[in-house]
């Protein structure tokens, strides 16, 4: 049994934060529920500095501001595992990001232990400990939490503290510690930016199929959907699905009778949001039409160029013993090609920066495609 303290009031949290402020390393994890909501509903925060392992109850505590401030302390390394969703939680509830950051999943990948390793697998590989993941799907908002739930939560930070020196030593021996730190810190970038309501339409699946007039309708509909989702804390798909927005933009119904005939919308979507969507579509700015969505993969020469870049990167990965998932991911190649075909204007792509740039830039810049 792992010893922990359950922190459920403001005074206990203040004492804990004062203690953690003197720490060099702080392991972090969160437990939350996210089924129909836009934002995760935070149920528990786990923290451990090697001395005090705390399970912090955000349902009971009224003021978490001291804890959020702790996460920005530059003198404390924040240790996490596969933290993308945790970072969303910190951004939404604390308007903060944990810096400096060290993600053990990324570190394991950089060190050559395997890409995308789960926490339990990594613990088993490095510490020869088998963890019970039986509570991974549980209601973290329900109170009281069971002993099994609490032990499960404590495990997630207790063993991660032990993993850190092992991973760090491997990276130092390979002269790649800075790589792992670079990858970890990049995960926090842009997470505190305000929600971009105006450009929500660019994230709608298959938006590239629409002409400019149709995009004008998609733009106002997507902005309305995102505003409603954030205001009511509903997942986007539980307001209206992407398929429904595309159908509305293409067919542009003028009244409830026409809207009722749309097969792209569910009956529930029509009944709850039909009139609102018709009203929103009246606001489409048809005098200032959006630009067509340019799909890079449809351009002539894309497939050949992609294949050539991918092959060159895989050669580098093999020679340098770098996981191909880190170096040759599709999105990285796509960004490089977009930059190259845009006359090398705008921000330099990731493949030309940091440790990737040191390995790949000479080879990539010599390519013509």
Tab-separated table of C-alpha atoms in Angstrom:
chain	number	residue	atom	x	y	z
A	1	UNK	CA	0.000	0.000	0.000
A	2	UNK	CA	1.323	3.414	-0.957
A	3	UNK	CA	1.009	6.070	1.734
A	4	UNK	CA	-0.676	9.318	0.705
A	5	UNK	CA	-2.460	12.312	2.192
A	6	UNK	CA	-5.915	13.259	1.006
A	7	UNK	CA	-6.085	17.043	0.697
A	8	UNK	CA	-9.647	18.325	0.724
A	9	UNK	CA	-9.624	21.811	2.282
A	10	UNK	CA	-7.924	25.131	1.602
A	11	UNK	CA	-5.708	25.118	4.699
A	12	UNK	CA	-4.279	21.675	3.954
A	13	UNK	CA	-3.635	22.685	0.348
A	14	UNK	CA	-1.823	25.867	1.411
A	15	UNK	CA	0.459	23.818	3.667
A	16	UNK	CA	1.137	21.348	0.870
A	17	UNK	CA	1.915	24.068	-1.663
A	18	UNK	CA	4.364	25.727	0.758
A	19	UNK	CA	6.161	22.401	1.076
A	20	UNK	CA	6.219	21.730	-2.686
A	21	UNK	CA	7.645	25.195	-3.376
A	22	UNK	CA	10.929	23.938	-1.890
A	23	UNK	CA	11.058	20.820	-4.079
A	24	UNK	CA	13.265	20.166	-7.097
A	25	UNK	CA	10.883	17.722	-8.805
A	26	UNK	CA	7.101	17.497	-8.700
A	27	UNK	CA	5.260	14.584	-10.278
A	28	UNK	CA	1.789	15.487	-11.555
A	29	UNK	CA	-1.275	13.660	-12.830
A	30	UNK	CA	-5.000	14.318	-13.025
A	31	UNK	CA	-8.137	12.216	-13.071
A	32	UNK	CA	-11.198	13.553	-14.831
A	33	UNK	CA	-14.465	12.645	-16.530
A	34	UNK	CA	-15.076	13.654	-20.126
A	35	UNK	CA	-17.894	11.995	-21.991
A	36	UNK	CA	-20.339	14.601	-23.324
A	37	UNK	CA	-18.506	17.752	-22.253
A	38	UNK	CA	-16.268	20.214	-24.096
A	39	UNK	CA	-14.047	20.652	-21.043
A	40	UNK	CA	-12.886	17.795	-18.851
A	41	UNK	CA	-14.596	17.675	-15.431
A	42	UNK	CA	-11.705	17.570	-12.991
A	43	UNK	CA	-12.066	14.928	-10.292
A	44	UNK	CA	-8.622	14.579	-8.681
A	45	UNK	CA	-5.084	15.967	-8.848
A	46	UNK	CA	-2.122	13.796	-7.827
A	47	UNK	CA	1.229	15.260	-6.806
A	48	UNK	CA	4.449	13.790	-5.375
A	49	UNK	CA	7.888	15.215	-4.711
A	50	UNK	CA	9.491	12.099	-3.246
A	51	UNK	CA	8.465	13.060	0.283
A	52	UNK	CA	4.766	13.900	0.308
A	53	UNK	CA	2.323	12.149	-2.000
A	54	UNK	CA	-0.936	14.071	-2.105
A	55	UNK	CA	-4.310	13.369	-3.654
A	56	UNK	CA	-5.901	16.788	-4.021
A	57	UNK	CA	-9.687	16.995	-4.139
A	58	UNK	CA	-10.740	19.848	-6.482
A	59	UNK	CA	-14.392	19.050	-5.830
A	60	UNK	CA	-14.090	20.052	-2.150
A	61	UNK	CA	-11.381	22.738	-2.246
A	62	UNK	CA	-12.658	26.235	-2.984
A	63	UNK	CA	-9.374	27.944	-3.883
A	64	UNK	CA	-6.776	26.179	-6.022
A	65	UNK	CA	-4.951	29.370	-7.037
A	66	UNK	CA	-1.903	28.590	-4.900
A	67	UNK	CA	-1.508	25.219	-6.567
A	68	UNK	CA	-1.834	26.713	-10.059
A	69	UNK	CA	0.868	29.264	-9.217
A	70	UNK	CA	3.108	26.412	-8.081
A	71	UNK	CA	3.029	24.930	-11.576
A	72	UNK	CA	4.783	27.994	-12.995
A	73	UNK	CA	7.703	27.868	-10.544
A	74	UNK	CA	10.775	27.752	-12.857
A	75	UNK	CA	12.891	26.027	-10.189
A	76	UNK	CA	10.755	22.876	-10.051
A	77	UNK	CA	10.798	20.258	-12.819
A	78	UNK	CA	7.229	19.092	-13.449
A	79	UNK	CA	7.244	15.382	-14.252
A	80	UNK	CA	4.293	13.911	-16.176
A	81	UNK	CA	3.419	11.000	-18.457
A	82	UNK	CA	1.554	11.447	-21.752
A	83	UNK	CA	0.283	14.762	-20.505
A	84	UNK	CA	-1.665	16.298	-23.394
A	85	UNK	CA	-5.045	16.022	-21.643
A	86	UNK	CA	-3.543	17.071	-18.300
A	87	UNK	CA	-2.230	20.226	-19.974
A	88	UNK	CA	-5.758	20.973	-21.208
A	89	UNK	CA	-7.001	20.668	-17.632
A	90	UNK	CA	-4.317	23.024	-16.313
A	91	UNK	CA	-5.023	25.554	-19.067
A	92	UNK	CA	-8.778	25.565	-18.483
A	93	UNK	CA	-8.959	25.465	-14.692
A	94	UNK	CA	-5.709	27.197	-13.763
A	95	UNK	CA	-4.945	29.311	-16.833
A	96	UNK	CA	-1.409	27.978	-16.498
A	97	UNK	CA	1.031	25.448	-17.883
A	98	UNK	CA	3.560	23.418	-15.860
A	99	UNK	CA	7.047	24.654	-16.690
A	100	UNK	CA	9.705	23.393	-16.940
A	101	UNK	CA	8.133	20.127	-18.100
A	102	UNK	CA	9.446	16.585	-18.543
A	103	UNK	CA	7.133	14.018	-20.155
A	104	UNK	CA	8.278	10.451	-19.456
A	105	UNK	CA	6.475	9.032	-22.498
A	106	UNK	CA	8.355	11.383	-24.799
A	107	UNK	CA	11.584	10.733	-22.907
A	108	UNK	CA	11.183	6.982	-23.342
A	109	UNK	CA	10.665	7.464	-27.074
A	110	UNK	CA	13.731	9.681	-27.450
A	111	UNK	CA	15.762	7.150	-25.429
A	112	UNK	CA	14.752	4.350	-27.795
A	113	UNK	CA	12.637	2.379	-25.329
A	114	UNK	CA	9.586	2.513	-27.568
A	115	UNK	CA	7.217	5.130	-28.945
A	116	UNK	CA	3.891	5.908	-27.256
A	117	UNK	CA	4.490	3.610	-24.301
A	118	UNK	CA	1.718	3.532	-21.712
A	119	UNK	CA	2.554	4.263	-18.098
A	120	UNK	CA	2.001	0.698	-16.876
A	121	UNK	CA	4.173	-0.740	-19.648
A	122	UNK	CA	6.992	1.695	-18.919
A	123	UNK	CA	6.853	0.933	-15.199
A	124	UNK	CA	6.997	-2.773	-15.935
A	125	UNK	CA	9.948	-2.360	-18.326
A	126	UNK	CA	12.048	-0.145	-16.059
A	127	UNK	CA	10.989	-1.119	-12.535
A	128	UNK	CA	9.673	-4.672	-12.983
A	129	UNK	CA	6.409	-3.695	-11.282
A	130	UNK	CA	2.983	-4.726	-12.605
A	131	UNK	CA	0.290	-2.124	-12.029
A	132	UNK	CA	-3.409	-2.807	-11.687
A	133	UNK	CA	-5.262	-0.615	-14.215
A	134	UNK	CA	-8.700	-1.743	-13.063
A	135	UNK	CA	-9.796	1.751	-12.036
A	136	UNK	CA	-8.836	3.458	-15.297
A	137	UNK	CA	-12.509	3.776	-16.278
A	138	UNK	CA	-14.216	5.110	-13.200
A	139	UNK	CA	-16.321	8.049	-12.043
A	140	UNK	CA	-13.765	10.394	-10.482
A	141	UNK	CA	-16.465	12.916	-9.571
A	142	UNK	CA	-18.319	10.539	-7.267
A	143	UNK	CA	-17.677	10.895	-3.550
A	144	UNK	CA	-16.393	9.249	-1.494
A	145	UNK	CA	-13.698	7.698	-3.678
A	146	UNK	CA	-12.970	4.063	-2.885
A	147	UNK	CA	-9.686	2.772	-1.475
A	148	UNK	CA	-9.037	1.071	-4.810
A	149	UNK	CA	-9.507	4.336	-6.657
A	150	UNK	CA	-7.207	6.205	-4.305
A	151	UNK	CA	-4.465	3.585	-4.537
A	152	UNK	CA	-4.758	3.574	-8.318
A	153	UNK	CA	-4.373	7.360	-8.346
A	154	UNK	CA	-1.392	7.243	-5.974
A	155	UNK	CA	0.345	4.656	-8.172
A	156	UNK	CA	0.284	7.055	-11.111
A	157	UNK	CA	2.704	9.456	-9.452
A	158	UNK	CA	4.589	7.185	-7.021
A	159	UNK	CA	6.297	5.071	-9.677
A	160	UNK	CA	6.751	7.949	-12.090
A	161	UNK	CA	9.039	9.585	-9.533
A	162	UNK	CA	11.179	6.432	-9.631
A	163	UNK	CA	11.230	6.377	-13.434
A	164	UNK	CA	12.666	9.875	-13.726
A	165	UNK	CA	16.318	9.182	-12.740
A	166	UNK	CA	16.382	6.049	-14.921
A	167	UNK	CA	15.132	7.874	-18.000
A	168	UNK	CA	17.273	10.903	-17.329
A	169	UNK	CA	20.435	8.806	-17.042
A	170	UNK	CA	19.690	7.013	-20.318
A	171	UNK	CA	19.207	10.337	-22.063
A	172	UNK	CA	22.405	11.794	-20.604
A	173	UNK	CA	24.372	8.771	-21.798
A	174	UNK	CA	22.916	9.242	-25.287
A	175	UNK	CA	23.422	13.030	-25.145
A	176	UNK	CA	19.708	13.488	-25.773
A	177	UNK	CA	18.419	14.984	-22.545
A	178	UNK	CA	17.925	18.338	-24.273
A	179	UNK	CA	15.882	16.571	-26.968
A	180	UNK	CA	13.426	15.199	-24.425
A	181	UNK	CA	13.203	18.570	-22.671
A	182	UNK	CA	12.593	20.302	-26.008
A	183	UNK	CA	9.821	17.865	-26.935
A	184	UNK	CA	8.200	18.200	-23.523
A	185	UNK	CA	8.192	21.987	-23.517
A	186	UNK	CA	6.749	22.138	-27.019
A	187	UNK	CA	3.628	20.413	-25.718
A	188	UNK	CA	2.753	23.471	-23.642
A	189	UNK	CA	2.986	25.949	-26.519
A	190	UNK	CA	-0.198	27.755	-27.511
A	191	UNK	CA	-2.377	26.168	-24.858
A	192	UNK	CA	-3.147	29.457	-23.134
A	193	UNK	CA	-4.243	31.207	-26.314
A	194	UNK	CA	-7.827	32.416	-26.498
A	195	UNK	CA	-10.289	30.235	-28.376
A	196	UNK	CA	-10.315	31.170	-32.058
A	197	UNK	CA	-14.039	31.261	-32.771
A	198	UNK	CA	-13.692	32.956	-36.170
A	199	UNK	CA	-11.570	30.188	-37.660
A	200	UNK	CA	-13.457	27.240	-36.179
A	201	UNK	CA	-14.660	26.336	-39.688
A	202	UNK	CA	-11.116	25.392	-40.697
A	203	UNK	CA	-11.287	22.409	-38.328
A	204	UNK	CA	-14.554	21.005	-39.690
A	205	UNK	CA	-13.958	17.694	-41.446
A	206	UNK	CA	-14.338	17.867	-45.238
A	207	UNK	CA	-14.598	21.641	-45.295
A	208	UNK	CA	-12.274	21.617	-48.308
A	209	UNK	CA	-15.155	20.242	-50.385
A	210	UNK	CA	-17.056	23.545	-50.193
A	211	UNK	CA	-16.958	26.530	-52.518
A	212	UNK	CA	-16.474	30.044	-51.185
A	213	UNK	CA	-20.165	30.828	-50.723
A	214	UNK	CA	-20.717	27.554	-48.898
A	215	UNK	CA	-17.699	28.303	-46.723
A	216	UNK	CA	-19.307	31.597	-45.696
A	217	UNK	CA	-22.229	29.624	-44.279
A	218	UNK	CA	-19.931	27.042	-42.693
A	219	UNK	CA	-17.970	29.836	-41.025
A	220	UNK	CA	-20.932	31.356	-39.162
A	221	UNK	CA	-22.346	27.942	-38.287
A	222	UNK	CA	-19.006	26.722	-36.894
A	223	UNK	CA	-18.552	29.871	-34.823
A	224	UNK	CA	-22.068	29.482	-33.398
A	225	UNK	CA	-21.467	25.793	-32.596
A	226	UNK	CA	-18.173	26.458	-30.799
A	227	UNK	CA	-19.680	29.327	-28.808
A	228	UNK	CA	-22.584	27.137	-27.725
A	229	UNK	CA	-20.290	24.226	-26.895
A	230	UNK	CA	-17.996	26.296	-24.676
A	231	UNK	CA	-20.848	28.183	-23.038
A	232	UNK	CA	-22.816	25.046	-22.171
A	233	UNK	CA	-19.758	22.786	-21.777
A	234	UNK	CA	-20.913	20.368	-24.440
A	235	UNK	CA	-18.720	18.361	-26.784
A	236	UNK	CA	-18.982	19.775	-30.314
A	237	UNK	CA	-20.600	16.614	-31.623
A	238	UNK	CA	-23.372	16.906	-29.043
A	239	UNK	CA	-24.339	20.306	-30.433
A	240	UNK	CA	-24.217	19.410	-34.133
A	241	UNK	CA	-21.883	16.975	-35.848
A	242	UNK	CA	-19.472	18.082	-38.581
A	243	UNK	CA	-21.497	16.175	-41.169
A	244	UNK	CA	-24.546	18.245	-40.288
A	245	UNK	CA	-22.711	21.560	-40.655
A	246	UNK	CA	-21.377	20.538	-44.070
A	247	UNK	CA	-24.895	19.569	-45.184
A	248	UNK	CA	-26.316	22.895	-44.039
A	249	UNK	CA	-23.582	24.854	-45.800
A	250	UNK	CA	-24.107	22.949	-49.044
A	251	UNK	CA	-27.912	23.030	-49.164
A	252	UNK	CA	-28.635	26.303	-47.318
A	253	UNK	CA	-32.247	25.662	-46.188
A	254	UNK	CA	-34.364	28.790	-45.851
A	255	UNK	CA	-37.008	27.556	-43.408
A	256	UNK	CA	-37.864	24.736	-41.029
A	257	UNK	CA	-39.642	22.769	-43.744
A	258	UNK	CA	-36.522	22.718	-45.935
A	259	UNK	CA	-34.297	22.032	-42.951
A	260	UNK	CA	-36.537	19.159	-41.920
A	261	UNK	CA	-35.790	17.402	-45.200
A	262	UNK	CA	-32.027	17.421	-44.648
A	263	UNK	CA	-30.763	13.883	-44.149
A	264	UNK	CA	-27.426	15.297	-42.923
A	265	UNK	CA	-28.960	16.329	-39.584
A	266	UNK	CA	-30.396	14.063	-36.911
A	267	UNK	CA	-33.961	14.626	-35.783
A	268	UNK	CA	-32.643	15.714	-32.389
A	269	UNK	CA	-30.352	18.301	-33.983
A	270	UNK	CA	-33.242	19.650	-36.033
A	271	UNK	CA	-35.587	19.853	-33.075
A	272	UNK	CA	-33.190	21.450	-30.579
A	273	UNK	CA	-31.069	23.710	-32.793
A	274	UNK	CA	-32.954	24.011	-36.092
A	275	UNK	CA	-34.321	27.527	-35.666
A	276	UNK	CA	-31.058	28.799	-34.189
A	277	UNK	CA	-29.095	27.442	-37.137
A	278	UNK	CA	-31.456	29.037	-39.647
A	279	UNK	CA	-31.056	32.377	-37.873
A	280	UNK	CA	-27.267	32.023	-37.799
A	281	UNK	CA	-27.109	31.304	-41.515
A	282	UNK	CA	-28.767	34.651	-42.185
A	283	UNK	CA	-25.605	36.285	-40.779
A	284	UNK	CA	-23.286	34.782	-43.403
A	285	UNK	CA	-21.179	37.536	-44.990
A	286	UNK	CA	-21.636	36.844	-48.687
A	287	UNK	CA	-19.837	40.058	-49.656
A	288	UNK	CA	-16.551	38.958	-48.073
A	289	UNK	CA	-16.195	35.303	-48.911
A	290	UNK	CA	-13.576	33.110	-47.203
A	291	UNK	CA	-10.705	31.763	-49.278
A	292	UNK	CA	-11.019	28.217	-50.499
A	293	UNK	CA	-9.464	25.689	-48.133
A	294	UNK	CA	-6.271	24.579	-49.829
A	295	UNK	CA	-5.612	20.886	-49.349
A	296	UNK	CA	-1.920	20.311	-49.823
A	297	UNK	CA	-2.340	16.588	-50.460
A	298	UNK	CA	-4.411	17.327	-53.583
A	299	UNK	CA	-1.701	19.400	-55.244
A	300	UNK	CA	0.295	17.968	-58.167
A	301	UNK	CA	3.595	16.565	-57.012
A	302	UNK	CA	2.493	16.047	-53.419
A	303	UNK	CA	2.721	12.255	-53.372
A	304	UNK	CA	6.143	12.155	-55.029
A	305	UNK	CA	7.489	14.920	-52.801
A	306	UNK	CA	6.117	13.339	-49.660
A	307	UNK	CA	7.619	9.974	-50.592
A	308	UNK	CA	11.041	11.520	-51.247
A	309	UNK	CA	11.112	13.428	-47.953
A	310	UNK	CA	9.852	10.423	-46.005
A	311	UNK	CA	12.572	8.201	-47.473
A	312	UNK	CA	15.301	10.697	-46.618
A	313	UNK	CA	14.031	11.082	-43.063
A	314	UNK	CA	13.831	7.317	-42.565
A	315	UNK	CA	17.455	7.039	-43.645
A	316	UNK	CA	18.396	9.599	-40.995
A	317	UNK	CA	16.291	7.821	-38.364
A	318	UNK	CA	18.019	4.522	-39.056
A	319	UNK	CA	21.497	6.054	-39.032
A	320	UNK	CA	20.906	8.076	-35.857
A	321	UNK	CA	18.678	5.490	-34.107
A	322	UNK	CA	15.815	7.935	-33.780
A	323	UNK	CA	12.186	6.712	-33.636
A	324	UNK	CA	10.601	7.412	-37.012
A	325	UNK	CA	7.395	8.507	-35.256
A	326	UNK	CA	9.309	11.467	-33.816
A	327	UNK	CA	11.251	12.445	-36.913
A	328	UNK	CA	9.094	11.409	-39.858
A	329	UNK	CA	5.524	12.012	-38.713
A	330	UNK	CA	3.104	12.871	-41.509
A	331	UNK	CA	2.179	16.240	-40.011
A	332	UNK	CA	5.852	17.284	-39.846
A	333	UNK	CA	6.437	16.383	-43.484
A	334	UNK	CA	3.199	18.135	-44.460
A	335	UNK	CA	4.265	21.351	-42.672
A	336	UNK	CA	7.666	21.259	-44.353
A	337	UNK	CA	6.143	20.835	-47.821
A	338	UNK	CA	3.663	23.627	-47.174
A	339	UNK	CA	6.510	25.956	-46.151
A	340	UNK	CA	8.612	24.907	-49.134
A	341	UNK	CA	5.805	25.490	-51.648
A	342	UNK	CA	4.926	28.805	-50.011
A	343	UNK	CA	8.285	30.198	-51.151
A	344	UNK	CA	9.709	29.429	-47.713
A	345	UNK	CA	7.628	32.185	-46.152
A	346	UNK	CA	6.201	32.145	-42.630
A	347	UNK	CA	7.414	30.245	-39.595
A	348	UNK	CA	10.221	27.779	-40.159
A	349	UNK	CA	8.835	24.205	-39.980
A	350	UNK	CA	9.646	21.912	-37.092
A	351	UNK	CA	11.879	19.693	-39.232
A	352	UNK	CA	14.329	22.582	-39.588
A	353	UNK	CA	14.415	23.505	-35.898
A	354	UNK	CA	15.911	22.157	-32.678
A	355	UNK	CA	17.399	18.685	-32.622
A	356	UNK	CA	15.452	17.712	-35.734
A	357	UNK	CA	16.991	20.555	-37.676
A	358	UNK	CA	20.506	19.560	-36.666
A	359	UNK	CA	19.918	16.077	-38.040
A	360	UNK	CA	17.673	16.723	-41.020
A	361	UNK	CA	18.059	20.293	-42.301
A	362	UNK	CA	21.066	19.728	-44.624
A	363	UNK	CA	19.403	16.737	-46.280
A	364	UNK	CA	15.972	18.350	-46.620
A	365	UNK	CA	17.173	21.688	-47.964
A	366	UNK	CA	19.102	19.886	-50.706
A	367	UNK	CA	15.933	18.256	-52.042
A	368	UNK	CA	14.051	19.631	-55.034
A	369	UNK	CA	10.454	18.562	-55.489
